[in-house]
Short mmCIF file of C-alpha atoms and ligand atoms in Angstrom, two decimals:
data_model
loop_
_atom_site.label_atom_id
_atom_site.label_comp_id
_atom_site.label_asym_id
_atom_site.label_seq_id
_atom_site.Cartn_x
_atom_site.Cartn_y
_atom_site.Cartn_z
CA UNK X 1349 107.88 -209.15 92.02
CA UNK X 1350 106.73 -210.42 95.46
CA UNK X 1351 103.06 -209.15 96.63
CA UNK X 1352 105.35 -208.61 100.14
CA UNK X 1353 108.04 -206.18 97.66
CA UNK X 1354 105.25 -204.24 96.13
CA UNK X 1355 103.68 -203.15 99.36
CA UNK X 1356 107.21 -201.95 100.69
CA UNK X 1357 107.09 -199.89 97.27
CA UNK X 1358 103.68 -198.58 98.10
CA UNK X 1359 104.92 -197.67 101.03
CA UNK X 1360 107.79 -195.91 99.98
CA UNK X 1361 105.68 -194.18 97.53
CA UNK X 1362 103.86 -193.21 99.99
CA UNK X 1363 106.39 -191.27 101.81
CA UNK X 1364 108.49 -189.89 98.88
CA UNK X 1365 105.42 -188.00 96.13
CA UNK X 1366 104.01 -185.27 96.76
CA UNK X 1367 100.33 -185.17 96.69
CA UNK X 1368 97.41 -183.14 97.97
CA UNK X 1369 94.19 -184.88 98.54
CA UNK X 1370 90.43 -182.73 98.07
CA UNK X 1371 90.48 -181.05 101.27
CA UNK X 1372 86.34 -182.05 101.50
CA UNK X 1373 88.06 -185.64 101.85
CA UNK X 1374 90.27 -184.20 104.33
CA UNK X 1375 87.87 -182.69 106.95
CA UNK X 1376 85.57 -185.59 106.02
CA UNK X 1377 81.89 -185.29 106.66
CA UNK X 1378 81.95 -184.12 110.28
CA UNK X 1379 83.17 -180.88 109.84
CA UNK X 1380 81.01 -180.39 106.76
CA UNK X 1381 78.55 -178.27 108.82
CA UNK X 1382 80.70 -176.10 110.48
CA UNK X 1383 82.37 -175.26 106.86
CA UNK X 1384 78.93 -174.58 105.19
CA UNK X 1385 77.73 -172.62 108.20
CA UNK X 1386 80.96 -170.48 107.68
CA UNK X 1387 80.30 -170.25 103.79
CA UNK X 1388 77.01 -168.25 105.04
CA UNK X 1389 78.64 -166.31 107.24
CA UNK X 1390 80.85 -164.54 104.00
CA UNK X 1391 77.71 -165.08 101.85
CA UNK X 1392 76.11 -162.73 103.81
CA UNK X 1393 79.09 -159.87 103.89
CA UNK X 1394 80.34 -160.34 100.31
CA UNK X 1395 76.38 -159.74 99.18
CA UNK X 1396 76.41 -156.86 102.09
CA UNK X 1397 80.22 -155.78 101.24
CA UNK X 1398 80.41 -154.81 97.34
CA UNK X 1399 83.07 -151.74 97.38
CA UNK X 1400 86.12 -151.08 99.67
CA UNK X 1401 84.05 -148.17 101.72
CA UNK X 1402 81.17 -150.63 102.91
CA UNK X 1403 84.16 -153.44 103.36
CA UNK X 1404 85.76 -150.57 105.97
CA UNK X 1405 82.14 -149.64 107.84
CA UNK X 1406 81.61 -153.57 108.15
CA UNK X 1407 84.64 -153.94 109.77
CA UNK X 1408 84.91 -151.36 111.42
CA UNK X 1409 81.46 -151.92 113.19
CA UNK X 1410 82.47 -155.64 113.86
CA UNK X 1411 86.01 -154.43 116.04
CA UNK X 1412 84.23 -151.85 117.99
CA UNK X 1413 81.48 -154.72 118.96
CA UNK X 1414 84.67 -156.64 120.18
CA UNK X 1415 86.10 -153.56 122.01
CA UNK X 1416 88.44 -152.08 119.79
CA UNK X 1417 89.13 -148.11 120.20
CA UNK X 1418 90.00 -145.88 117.40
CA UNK X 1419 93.70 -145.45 117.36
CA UNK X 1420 93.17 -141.16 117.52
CA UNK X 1421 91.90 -141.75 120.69
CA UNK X 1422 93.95 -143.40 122.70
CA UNK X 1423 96.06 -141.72 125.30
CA UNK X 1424 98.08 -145.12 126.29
CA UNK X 1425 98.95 -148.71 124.89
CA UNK X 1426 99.51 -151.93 127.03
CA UNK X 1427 99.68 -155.52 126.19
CA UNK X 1428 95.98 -156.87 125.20
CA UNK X 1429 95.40 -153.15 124.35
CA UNK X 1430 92.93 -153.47 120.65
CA UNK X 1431 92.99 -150.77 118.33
CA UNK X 1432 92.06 -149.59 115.25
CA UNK X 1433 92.79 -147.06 112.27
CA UNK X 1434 90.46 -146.28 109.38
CA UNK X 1435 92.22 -144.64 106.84
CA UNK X 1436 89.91 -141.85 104.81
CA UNK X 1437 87.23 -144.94 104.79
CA UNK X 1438 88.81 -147.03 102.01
CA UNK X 1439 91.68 -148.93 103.98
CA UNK X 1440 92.09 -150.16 107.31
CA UNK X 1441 94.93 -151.31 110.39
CA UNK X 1442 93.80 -153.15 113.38
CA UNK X 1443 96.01 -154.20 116.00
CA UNK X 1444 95.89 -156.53 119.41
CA UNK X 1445 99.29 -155.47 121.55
CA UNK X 1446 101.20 -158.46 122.52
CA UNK X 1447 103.14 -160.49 124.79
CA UNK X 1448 106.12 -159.06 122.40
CA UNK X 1449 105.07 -155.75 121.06
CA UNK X 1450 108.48 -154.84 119.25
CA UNK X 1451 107.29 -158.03 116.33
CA UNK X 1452 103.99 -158.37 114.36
CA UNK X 1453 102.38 -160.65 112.87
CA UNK X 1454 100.62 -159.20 109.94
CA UNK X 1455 97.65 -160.16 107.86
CA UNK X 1456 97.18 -158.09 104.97
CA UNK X 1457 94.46 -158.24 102.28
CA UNK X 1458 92.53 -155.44 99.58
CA UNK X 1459 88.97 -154.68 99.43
CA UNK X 1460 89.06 -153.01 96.65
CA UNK X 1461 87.60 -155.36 93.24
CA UNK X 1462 87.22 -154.54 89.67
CA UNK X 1463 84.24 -152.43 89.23
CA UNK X 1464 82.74 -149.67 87.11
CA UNK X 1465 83.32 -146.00 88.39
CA UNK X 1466 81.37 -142.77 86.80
CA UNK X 1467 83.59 -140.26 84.88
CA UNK X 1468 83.54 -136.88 86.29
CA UNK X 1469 80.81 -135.10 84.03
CA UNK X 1470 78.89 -138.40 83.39
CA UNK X 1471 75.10 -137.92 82.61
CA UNK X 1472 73.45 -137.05 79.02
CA UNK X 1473 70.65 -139.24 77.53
CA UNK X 1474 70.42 -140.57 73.76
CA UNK X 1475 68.00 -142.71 72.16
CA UNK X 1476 65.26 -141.66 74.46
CA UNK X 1477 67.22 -143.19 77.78
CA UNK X 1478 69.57 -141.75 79.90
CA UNK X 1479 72.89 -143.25 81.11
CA UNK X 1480 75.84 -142.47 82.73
CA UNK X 1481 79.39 -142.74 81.02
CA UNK X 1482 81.84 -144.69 83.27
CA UNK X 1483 85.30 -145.46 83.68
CA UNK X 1484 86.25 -149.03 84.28
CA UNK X 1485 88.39 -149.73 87.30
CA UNK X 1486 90.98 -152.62 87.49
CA UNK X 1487 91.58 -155.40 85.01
CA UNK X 1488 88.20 -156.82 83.08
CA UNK X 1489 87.08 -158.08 80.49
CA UNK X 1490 84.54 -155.70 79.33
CA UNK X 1491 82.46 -157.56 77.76
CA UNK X 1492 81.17 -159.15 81.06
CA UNK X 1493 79.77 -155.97 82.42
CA UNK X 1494 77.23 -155.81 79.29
CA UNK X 1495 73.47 -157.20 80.07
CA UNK X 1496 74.34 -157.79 83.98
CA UNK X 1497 72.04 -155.77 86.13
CA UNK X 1498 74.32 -153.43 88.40
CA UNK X 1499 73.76 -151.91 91.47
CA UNK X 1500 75.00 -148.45 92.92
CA UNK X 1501 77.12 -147.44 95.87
CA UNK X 1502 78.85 -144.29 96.91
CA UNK X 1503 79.08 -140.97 98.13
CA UNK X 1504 78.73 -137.32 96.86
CA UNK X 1505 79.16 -133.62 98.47
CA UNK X 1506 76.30 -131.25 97.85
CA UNK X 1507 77.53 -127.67 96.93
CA UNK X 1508 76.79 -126.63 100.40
CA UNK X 1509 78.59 -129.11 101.64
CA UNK X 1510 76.35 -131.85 102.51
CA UNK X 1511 77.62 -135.84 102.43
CA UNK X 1512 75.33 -137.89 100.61
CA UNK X 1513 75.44 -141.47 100.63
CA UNK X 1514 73.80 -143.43 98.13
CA UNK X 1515 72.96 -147.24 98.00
CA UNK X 1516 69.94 -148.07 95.17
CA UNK X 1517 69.86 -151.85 93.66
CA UNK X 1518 70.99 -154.02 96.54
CA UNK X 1519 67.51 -155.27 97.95
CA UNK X 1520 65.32 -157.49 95.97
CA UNK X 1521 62.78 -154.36 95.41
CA UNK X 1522 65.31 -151.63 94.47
CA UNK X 1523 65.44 -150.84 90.62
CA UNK X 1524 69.03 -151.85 89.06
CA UNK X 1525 70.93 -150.28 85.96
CA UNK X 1526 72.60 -152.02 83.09
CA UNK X 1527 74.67 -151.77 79.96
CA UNK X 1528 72.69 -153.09 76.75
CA UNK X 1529 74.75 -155.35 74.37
CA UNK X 1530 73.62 -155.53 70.71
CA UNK X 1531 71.99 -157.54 69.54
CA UNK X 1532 72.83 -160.78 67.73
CA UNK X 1533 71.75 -160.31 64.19
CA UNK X 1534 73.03 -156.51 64.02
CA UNK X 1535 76.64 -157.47 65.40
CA UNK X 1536 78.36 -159.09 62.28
CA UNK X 1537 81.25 -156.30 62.66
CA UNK X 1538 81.31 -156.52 66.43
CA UNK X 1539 81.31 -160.61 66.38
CA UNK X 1540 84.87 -160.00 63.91
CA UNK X 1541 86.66 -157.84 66.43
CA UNK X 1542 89.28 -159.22 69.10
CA UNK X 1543 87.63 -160.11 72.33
CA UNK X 1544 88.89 -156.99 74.11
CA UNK X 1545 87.83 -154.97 71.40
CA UNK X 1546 83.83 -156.16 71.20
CA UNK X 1547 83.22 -153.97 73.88
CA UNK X 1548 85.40 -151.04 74.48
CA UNK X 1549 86.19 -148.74 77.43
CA UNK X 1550 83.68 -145.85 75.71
CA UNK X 1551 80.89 -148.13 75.17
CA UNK X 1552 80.37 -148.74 79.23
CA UNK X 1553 77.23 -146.55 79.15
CA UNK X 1554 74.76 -147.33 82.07
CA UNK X 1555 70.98 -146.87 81.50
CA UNK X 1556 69.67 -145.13 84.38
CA UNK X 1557 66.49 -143.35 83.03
CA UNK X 1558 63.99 -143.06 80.58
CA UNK X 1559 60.61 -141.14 81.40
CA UNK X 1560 60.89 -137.72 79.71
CA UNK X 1561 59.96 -134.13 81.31
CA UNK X 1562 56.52 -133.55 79.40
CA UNK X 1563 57.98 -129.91 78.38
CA UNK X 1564 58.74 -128.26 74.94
CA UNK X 1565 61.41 -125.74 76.40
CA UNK X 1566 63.76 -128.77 77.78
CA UNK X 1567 65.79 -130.11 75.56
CA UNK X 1568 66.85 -133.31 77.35
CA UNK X 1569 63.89 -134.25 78.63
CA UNK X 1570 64.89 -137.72 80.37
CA UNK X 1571 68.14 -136.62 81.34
CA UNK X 1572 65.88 -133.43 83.38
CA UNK X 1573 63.80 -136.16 84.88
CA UNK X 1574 67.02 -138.26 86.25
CA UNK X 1575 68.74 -135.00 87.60
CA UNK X 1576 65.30 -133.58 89.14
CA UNK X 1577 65.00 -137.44 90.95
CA UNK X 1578 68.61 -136.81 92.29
CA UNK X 1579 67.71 -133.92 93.08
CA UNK X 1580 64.57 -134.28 95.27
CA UNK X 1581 65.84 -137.86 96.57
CA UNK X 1582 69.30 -136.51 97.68
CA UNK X 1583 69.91 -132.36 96.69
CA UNK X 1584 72.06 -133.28 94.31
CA UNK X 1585 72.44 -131.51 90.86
CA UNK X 1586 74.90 -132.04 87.85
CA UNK X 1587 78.10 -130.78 88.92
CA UNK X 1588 78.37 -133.06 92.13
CA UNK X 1589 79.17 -135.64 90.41
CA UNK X 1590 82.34 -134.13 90.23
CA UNK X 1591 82.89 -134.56 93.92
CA UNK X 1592 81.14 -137.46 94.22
CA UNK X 1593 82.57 -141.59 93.82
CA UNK X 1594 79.96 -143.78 92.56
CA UNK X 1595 80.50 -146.87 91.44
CA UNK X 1596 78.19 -149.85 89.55
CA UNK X 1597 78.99 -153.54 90.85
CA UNK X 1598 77.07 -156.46 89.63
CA UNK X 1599 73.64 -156.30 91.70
CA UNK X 1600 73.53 -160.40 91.90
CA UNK X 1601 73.69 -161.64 95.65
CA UNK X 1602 75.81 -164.44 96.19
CA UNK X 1603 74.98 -168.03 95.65
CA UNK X 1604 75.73 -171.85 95.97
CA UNK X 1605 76.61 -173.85 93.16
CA UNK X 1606 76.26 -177.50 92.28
CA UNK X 1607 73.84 -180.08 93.70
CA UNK X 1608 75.94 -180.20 96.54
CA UNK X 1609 75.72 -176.31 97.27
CA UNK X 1610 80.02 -176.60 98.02
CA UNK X 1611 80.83 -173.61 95.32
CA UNK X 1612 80.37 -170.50 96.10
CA UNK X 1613 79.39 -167.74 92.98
CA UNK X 1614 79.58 -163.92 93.68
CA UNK X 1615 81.11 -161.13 92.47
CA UNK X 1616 84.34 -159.28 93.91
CA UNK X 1617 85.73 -162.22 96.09
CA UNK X 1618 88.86 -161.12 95.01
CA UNK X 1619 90.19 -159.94 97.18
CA UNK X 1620 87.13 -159.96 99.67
CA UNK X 1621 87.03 -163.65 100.41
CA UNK X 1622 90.83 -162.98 102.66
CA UNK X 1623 88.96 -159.63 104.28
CA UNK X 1624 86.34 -161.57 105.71
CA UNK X 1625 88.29 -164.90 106.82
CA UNK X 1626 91.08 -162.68 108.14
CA UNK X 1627 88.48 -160.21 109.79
CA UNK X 1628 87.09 -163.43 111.57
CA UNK X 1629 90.43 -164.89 112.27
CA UNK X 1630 91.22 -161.59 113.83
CA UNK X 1631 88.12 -161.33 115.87
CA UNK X 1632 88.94 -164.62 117.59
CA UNK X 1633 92.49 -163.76 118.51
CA UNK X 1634 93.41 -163.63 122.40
CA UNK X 1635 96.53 -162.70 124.42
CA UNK X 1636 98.65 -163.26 120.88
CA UNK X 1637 102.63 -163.27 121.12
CA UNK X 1638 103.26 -161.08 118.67
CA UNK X 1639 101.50 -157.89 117.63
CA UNK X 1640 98.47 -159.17 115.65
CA UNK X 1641 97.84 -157.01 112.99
CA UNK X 1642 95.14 -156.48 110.25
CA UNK X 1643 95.72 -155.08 106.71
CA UNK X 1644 92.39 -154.06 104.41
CA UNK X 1645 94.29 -152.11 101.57
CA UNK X 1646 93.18 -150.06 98.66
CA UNK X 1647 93.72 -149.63 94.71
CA UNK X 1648 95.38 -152.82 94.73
CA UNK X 1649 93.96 -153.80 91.54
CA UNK X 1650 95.30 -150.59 89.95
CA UNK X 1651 98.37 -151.18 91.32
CA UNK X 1652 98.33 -150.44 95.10
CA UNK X 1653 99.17 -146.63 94.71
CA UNK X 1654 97.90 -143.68 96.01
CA UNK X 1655 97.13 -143.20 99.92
CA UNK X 1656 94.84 -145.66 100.59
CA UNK X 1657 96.90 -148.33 98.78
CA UNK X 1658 99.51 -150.76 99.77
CA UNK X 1659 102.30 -148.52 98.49
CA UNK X 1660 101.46 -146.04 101.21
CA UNK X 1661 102.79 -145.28 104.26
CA UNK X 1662 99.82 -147.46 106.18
CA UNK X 1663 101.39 -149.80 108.18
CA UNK X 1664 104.60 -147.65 109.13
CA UNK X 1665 102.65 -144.93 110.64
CA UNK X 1666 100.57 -147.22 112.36
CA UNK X 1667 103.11 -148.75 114.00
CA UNK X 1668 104.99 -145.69 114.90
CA UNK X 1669 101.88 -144.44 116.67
CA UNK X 1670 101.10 -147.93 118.97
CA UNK X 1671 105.31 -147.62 119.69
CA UNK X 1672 104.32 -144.14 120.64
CA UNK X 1673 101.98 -145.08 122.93
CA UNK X 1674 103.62 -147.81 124.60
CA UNK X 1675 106.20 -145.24 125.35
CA UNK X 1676 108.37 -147.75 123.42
CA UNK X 1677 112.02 -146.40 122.49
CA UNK X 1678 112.06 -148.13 119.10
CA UNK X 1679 111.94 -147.33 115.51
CA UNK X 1680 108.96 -148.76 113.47
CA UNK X 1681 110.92 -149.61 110.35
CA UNK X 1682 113.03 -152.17 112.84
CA UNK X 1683 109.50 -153.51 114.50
CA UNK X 1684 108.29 -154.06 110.75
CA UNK X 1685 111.87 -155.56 109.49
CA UNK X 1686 111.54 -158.11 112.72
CA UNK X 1687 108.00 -159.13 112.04
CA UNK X 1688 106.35 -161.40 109.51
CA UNK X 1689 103.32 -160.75 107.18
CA UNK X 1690 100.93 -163.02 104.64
CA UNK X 1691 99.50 -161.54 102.09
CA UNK X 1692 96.46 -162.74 101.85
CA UNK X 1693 95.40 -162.52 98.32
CA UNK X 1694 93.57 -165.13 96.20
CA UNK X 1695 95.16 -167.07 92.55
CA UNK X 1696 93.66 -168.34 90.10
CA UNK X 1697 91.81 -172.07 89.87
CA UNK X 1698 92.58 -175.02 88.05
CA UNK X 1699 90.45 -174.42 84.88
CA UNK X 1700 89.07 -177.48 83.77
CA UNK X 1701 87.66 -175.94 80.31
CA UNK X 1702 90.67 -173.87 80.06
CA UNK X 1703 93.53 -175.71 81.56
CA UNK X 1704 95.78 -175.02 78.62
CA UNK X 1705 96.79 -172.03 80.61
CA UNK X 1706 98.26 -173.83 83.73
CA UNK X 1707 100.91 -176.51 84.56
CA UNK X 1708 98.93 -179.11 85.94
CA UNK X 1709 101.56 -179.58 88.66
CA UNK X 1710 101.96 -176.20 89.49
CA UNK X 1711 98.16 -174.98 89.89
CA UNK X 1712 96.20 -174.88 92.45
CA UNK X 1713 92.58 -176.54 92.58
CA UNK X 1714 89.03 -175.70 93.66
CA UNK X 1715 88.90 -177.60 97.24
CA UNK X 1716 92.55 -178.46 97.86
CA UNK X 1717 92.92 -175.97 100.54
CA UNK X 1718 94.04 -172.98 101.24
CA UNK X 1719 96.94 -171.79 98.07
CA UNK X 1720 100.43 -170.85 99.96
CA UNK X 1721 102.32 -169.27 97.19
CA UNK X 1722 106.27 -168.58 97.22
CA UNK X 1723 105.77 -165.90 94.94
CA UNK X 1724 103.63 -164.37 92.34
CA UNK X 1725 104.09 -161.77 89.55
CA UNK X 1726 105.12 -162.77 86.02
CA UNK X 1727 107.68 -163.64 83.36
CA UNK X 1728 110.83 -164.28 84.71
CA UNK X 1729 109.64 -163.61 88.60
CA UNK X 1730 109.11 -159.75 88.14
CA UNK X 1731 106.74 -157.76 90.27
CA UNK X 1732 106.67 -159.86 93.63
CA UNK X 1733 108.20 -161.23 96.62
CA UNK X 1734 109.73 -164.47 96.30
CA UNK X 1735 109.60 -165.84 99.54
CA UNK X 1736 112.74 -167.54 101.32
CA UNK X 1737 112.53 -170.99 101.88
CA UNK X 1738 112.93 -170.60 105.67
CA UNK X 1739 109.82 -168.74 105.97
CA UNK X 1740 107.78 -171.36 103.66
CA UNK X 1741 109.23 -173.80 106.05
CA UNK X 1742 107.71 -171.93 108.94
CA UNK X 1743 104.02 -171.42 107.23
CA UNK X 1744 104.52 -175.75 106.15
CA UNK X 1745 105.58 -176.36 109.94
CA UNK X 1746 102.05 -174.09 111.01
CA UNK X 1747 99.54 -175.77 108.75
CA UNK X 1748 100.75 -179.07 109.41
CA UNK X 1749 100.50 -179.01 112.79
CA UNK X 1750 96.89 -177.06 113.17
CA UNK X 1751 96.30 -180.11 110.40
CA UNK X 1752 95.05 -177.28 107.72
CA UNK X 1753 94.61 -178.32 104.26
CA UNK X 1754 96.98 -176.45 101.96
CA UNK X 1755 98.29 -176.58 98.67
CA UNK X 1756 100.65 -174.60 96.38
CA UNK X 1757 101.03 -173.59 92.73
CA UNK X 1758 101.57 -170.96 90.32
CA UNK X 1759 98.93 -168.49 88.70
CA UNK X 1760 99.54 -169.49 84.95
CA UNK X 1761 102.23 -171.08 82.95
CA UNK X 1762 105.06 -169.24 82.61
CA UNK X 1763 104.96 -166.70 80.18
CA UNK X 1764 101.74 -166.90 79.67
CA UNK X 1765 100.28 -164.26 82.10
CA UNK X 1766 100.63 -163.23 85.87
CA UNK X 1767 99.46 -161.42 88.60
CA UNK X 1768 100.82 -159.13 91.37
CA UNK X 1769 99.93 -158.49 94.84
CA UNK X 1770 100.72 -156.50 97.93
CA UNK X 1771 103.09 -159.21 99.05
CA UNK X 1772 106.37 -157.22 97.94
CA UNK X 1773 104.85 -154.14 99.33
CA UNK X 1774 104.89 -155.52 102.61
CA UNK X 1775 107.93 -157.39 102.57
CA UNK X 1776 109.76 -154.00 101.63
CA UNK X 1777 109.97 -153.24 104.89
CA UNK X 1778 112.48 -156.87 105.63
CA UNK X 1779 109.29 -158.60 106.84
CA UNK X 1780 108.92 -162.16 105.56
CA UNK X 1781 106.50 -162.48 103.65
CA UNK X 1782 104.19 -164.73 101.40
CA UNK X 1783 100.88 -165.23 99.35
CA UNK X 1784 98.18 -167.30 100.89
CA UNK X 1785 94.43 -167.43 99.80
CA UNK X 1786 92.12 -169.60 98.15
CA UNK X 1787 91.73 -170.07 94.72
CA UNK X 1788 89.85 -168.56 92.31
CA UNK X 1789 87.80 -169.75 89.37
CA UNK X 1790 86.47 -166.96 87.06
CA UNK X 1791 88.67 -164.34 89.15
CA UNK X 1792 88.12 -160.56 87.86
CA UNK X 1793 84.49 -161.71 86.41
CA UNK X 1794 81.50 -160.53 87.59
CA UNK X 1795 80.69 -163.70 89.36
CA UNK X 1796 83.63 -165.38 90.74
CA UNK X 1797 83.84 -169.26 92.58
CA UNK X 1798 85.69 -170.49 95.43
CA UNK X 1799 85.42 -173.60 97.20
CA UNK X 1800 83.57 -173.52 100.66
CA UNK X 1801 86.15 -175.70 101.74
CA UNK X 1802 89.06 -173.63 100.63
CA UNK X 1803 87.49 -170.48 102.18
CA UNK X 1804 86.93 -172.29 105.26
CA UNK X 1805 91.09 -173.56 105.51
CA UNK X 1806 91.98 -169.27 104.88
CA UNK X 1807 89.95 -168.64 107.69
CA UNK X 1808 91.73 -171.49 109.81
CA UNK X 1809 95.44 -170.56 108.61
CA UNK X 1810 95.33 -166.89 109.25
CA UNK X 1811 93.88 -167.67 112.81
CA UNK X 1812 96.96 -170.38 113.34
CA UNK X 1813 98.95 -167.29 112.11
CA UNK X 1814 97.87 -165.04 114.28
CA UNK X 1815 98.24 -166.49 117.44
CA UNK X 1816 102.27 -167.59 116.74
MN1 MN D 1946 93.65 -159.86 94.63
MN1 MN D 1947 92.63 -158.98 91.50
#
């Protein structure tokens, strides 16, 4: 073969694979800065931002700095008009009206992450601590929540009525809790049970005090001393907790990986890593042609149900009020059939310890870009919305022309697991919709990685989104 023939090959090879450079190599080193200035940017809210409720007051605080007006309060609606809805705290719709009011473009993401959650009646002490019993929320493996210091948020209702927020283990100086493991040369039995098994849903017990009341007439004497602290610190006593929601995330603040600092580690960045890009991607819209709206939804990792979740009516009441106020003659379920949505959800990484688990062609890798998935789920394509190929043809048509890195792939191999999101929720209504995040390594742990360079390309896809 001719050295002439071989470059007309190379060429041709060129144009005919299919292959997806590191994005890093992509941007190149000039926009290196502006990525790792972003990176601090989310840093700073995912260490800030560790339950769905503090997701909502951050956001909520950053669209009324912009101008945005609680929805409730509106009398009227006009193109440019920017409003909001926060729904009981946990979930959230934000609109900017417009050229075209009767279509939307929708970003939708969840703020809620895997976490632990107090049982209703949750205090008693043992072994001279005390500790709270709690009730695991969303898929983990449990044996990561063991020897990880843990932090508190939440709220609880005093018996007259009082709201008390509470917030202990998120500065350097505040105290943290934790769940003991055993210990190594005691855990022969343990170290023979299945993985899910060494520790079980029961054994999530939370040390959160140990000094006992120096009193003969009290029984539990620690336990006393916890319950007097809540007590003085915020009037609580015992049976609040029953109208209280308190939950324990990983107290670890967020940080950089690698000698080149491009990984970012911290817990619950699924799904918080598409709340913050699309929160900033929202913030910068202007005079949009569509409806711009954004979606922060609840319970998705228990399966989007309940009020605040996906499955709700959210986004159709929403839109039924702005139509309302527009004085617009038109129903919302056609406004949300006509309009198009991304659901803006991470997948999982390329593993490269565990890449049995993934078809290499089919995955999607740490600092390729931003993942657009055609569907997610599991098995034989259950529990998702495959999207059509006309509307991956549109998102391929935006990314390539705001020259975004992207990539695709699947979360798994087949059969071997899955995942679902709020994608089919929102495409229920005839909306077009697909899955578009970063990836993932370590996802549902309680320190998960993305790429700075992959959070970066969310951030500049939803904003290309937005303003078509
Ligand atoms: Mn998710
Ligand atoms: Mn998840």
């Amino acid at each position: 073969m001719t050295q002439e023939k071989k470059s007309i090959n190379k060429k041709l090879e060129e144009k005919l694979f299919y292959k997806k450079e590191s994005s890093w190599t992509e941007y190149g080193p000039k926009n290196q800065k502006k990525i790792f200035d972003f990176a601090e940017k989310y840093k700073d809210f995912l260490g800030q931002c560790k339950t769905e409720r503090l997701c909502i007051n951050y956001a909520v605080s950053a669209l009324e700095k912009k101008g945005f007006k609680e929805i409730e309060k509106c009398k009227s609606l006009k193109k440019g008009s920017k409003v909001y809805k926060d729904i009981k705290g946990k979930s959230l719709v934000a609109a900017i009206i417009g050229g075209t009011a009767e279509k939307i473009s929708l970003v939708g993401s969840h703020v809620d992450s895997p976490r632990l959650d107090l049982k209703p009646n949750p205090l008693y002490q043992n072994a001279e601590v005390s500790l709270f019993q709690s009730h695991y929320y969303g898929g983990i493996k449990k044996f990561h929540w063991v020897n990880t210091p843990l932090e508190l948020h939440g709220v609880a209702f005093t018996k007259d009525n009082k709201e008390v927020d509470i917030h202990l283990g998120g500065k350097p100086e505040d105290p943290k809790f934790i769940i003991p493991d055993l210990l190594p040369h005691l855990a022969k039995d343990q170290m023979k049970k299945e993985a899910a098994k060494i520790i079980e849903g029961e054994d999530l017990n939370i040390i959160c005090g140990h000094i006992p009341v120096n009193d003969p007439d009290i029984k539990d004497k620690v336990k006393f001393n916890v319950l007097k602290y809540l007590n003085d610190e915020y009037g609580l006593i015992e049976e609040d907790f029953i109208c209280a929601e308190l939950e324990f995330v990983p107290a670890q603040q967020p940080v950089d990986i690698g000698f080149d600092r491009a990984i970012i580690a911290g817990y619950g960045q699924d799904d918080r890593v598409c709340a913050f890009t699309s929160l900033m991607a929202f913030l910068e819209v202007q005079n949009p042609v569509n409806t711009a709206v954004l979606y922060f939804s609840d319970k998705e990792e228990t399966g989007s149900n309940g009020d605040t979740g996906a499955e709700s009516f959210a986004l159709l009441n929403f839109t039924e009020e702005i139509l309302k106020l527009m004085e617009m003659d038109i129903s919302p379920f056609r406004v949300l059939e006509k309009s198009r949505a991304l659901s803006a959800d991470v997948t999982g990484a390329m593993d490269p310890t565990f890449s049995s688990v993934n078809d290499p062609q089919n995955v999607s890798f740490l600092g390729k870009g931003v993942s657009i998935e055609k569907y997610g789920g599991g098995g034989g394509k259950y529990s998702t919305n495959d999207a059509h190929a006309e509307y991956m043809q549109f998102i391929r048509s935006l990314v390539m022309n705001h020259s975004i890195p992207w990539q695709t792939g699947e979360n798994g191999k087949i059969d071997v697991g899955g995942g679902g999101t709020i994608a089919m929720l929102m495409s229920r209504y005839g909306m077009d919709c697909l899955d578009a995040g970063p990836c993932v390594l370590a996802m549902h742990s309680d320190c998960e990685l993305t790429s700075k360079a992959d959070v970066y390309s969310a951030f500049e896809l939803y904003r290309a989104f937005f303003h078509n």
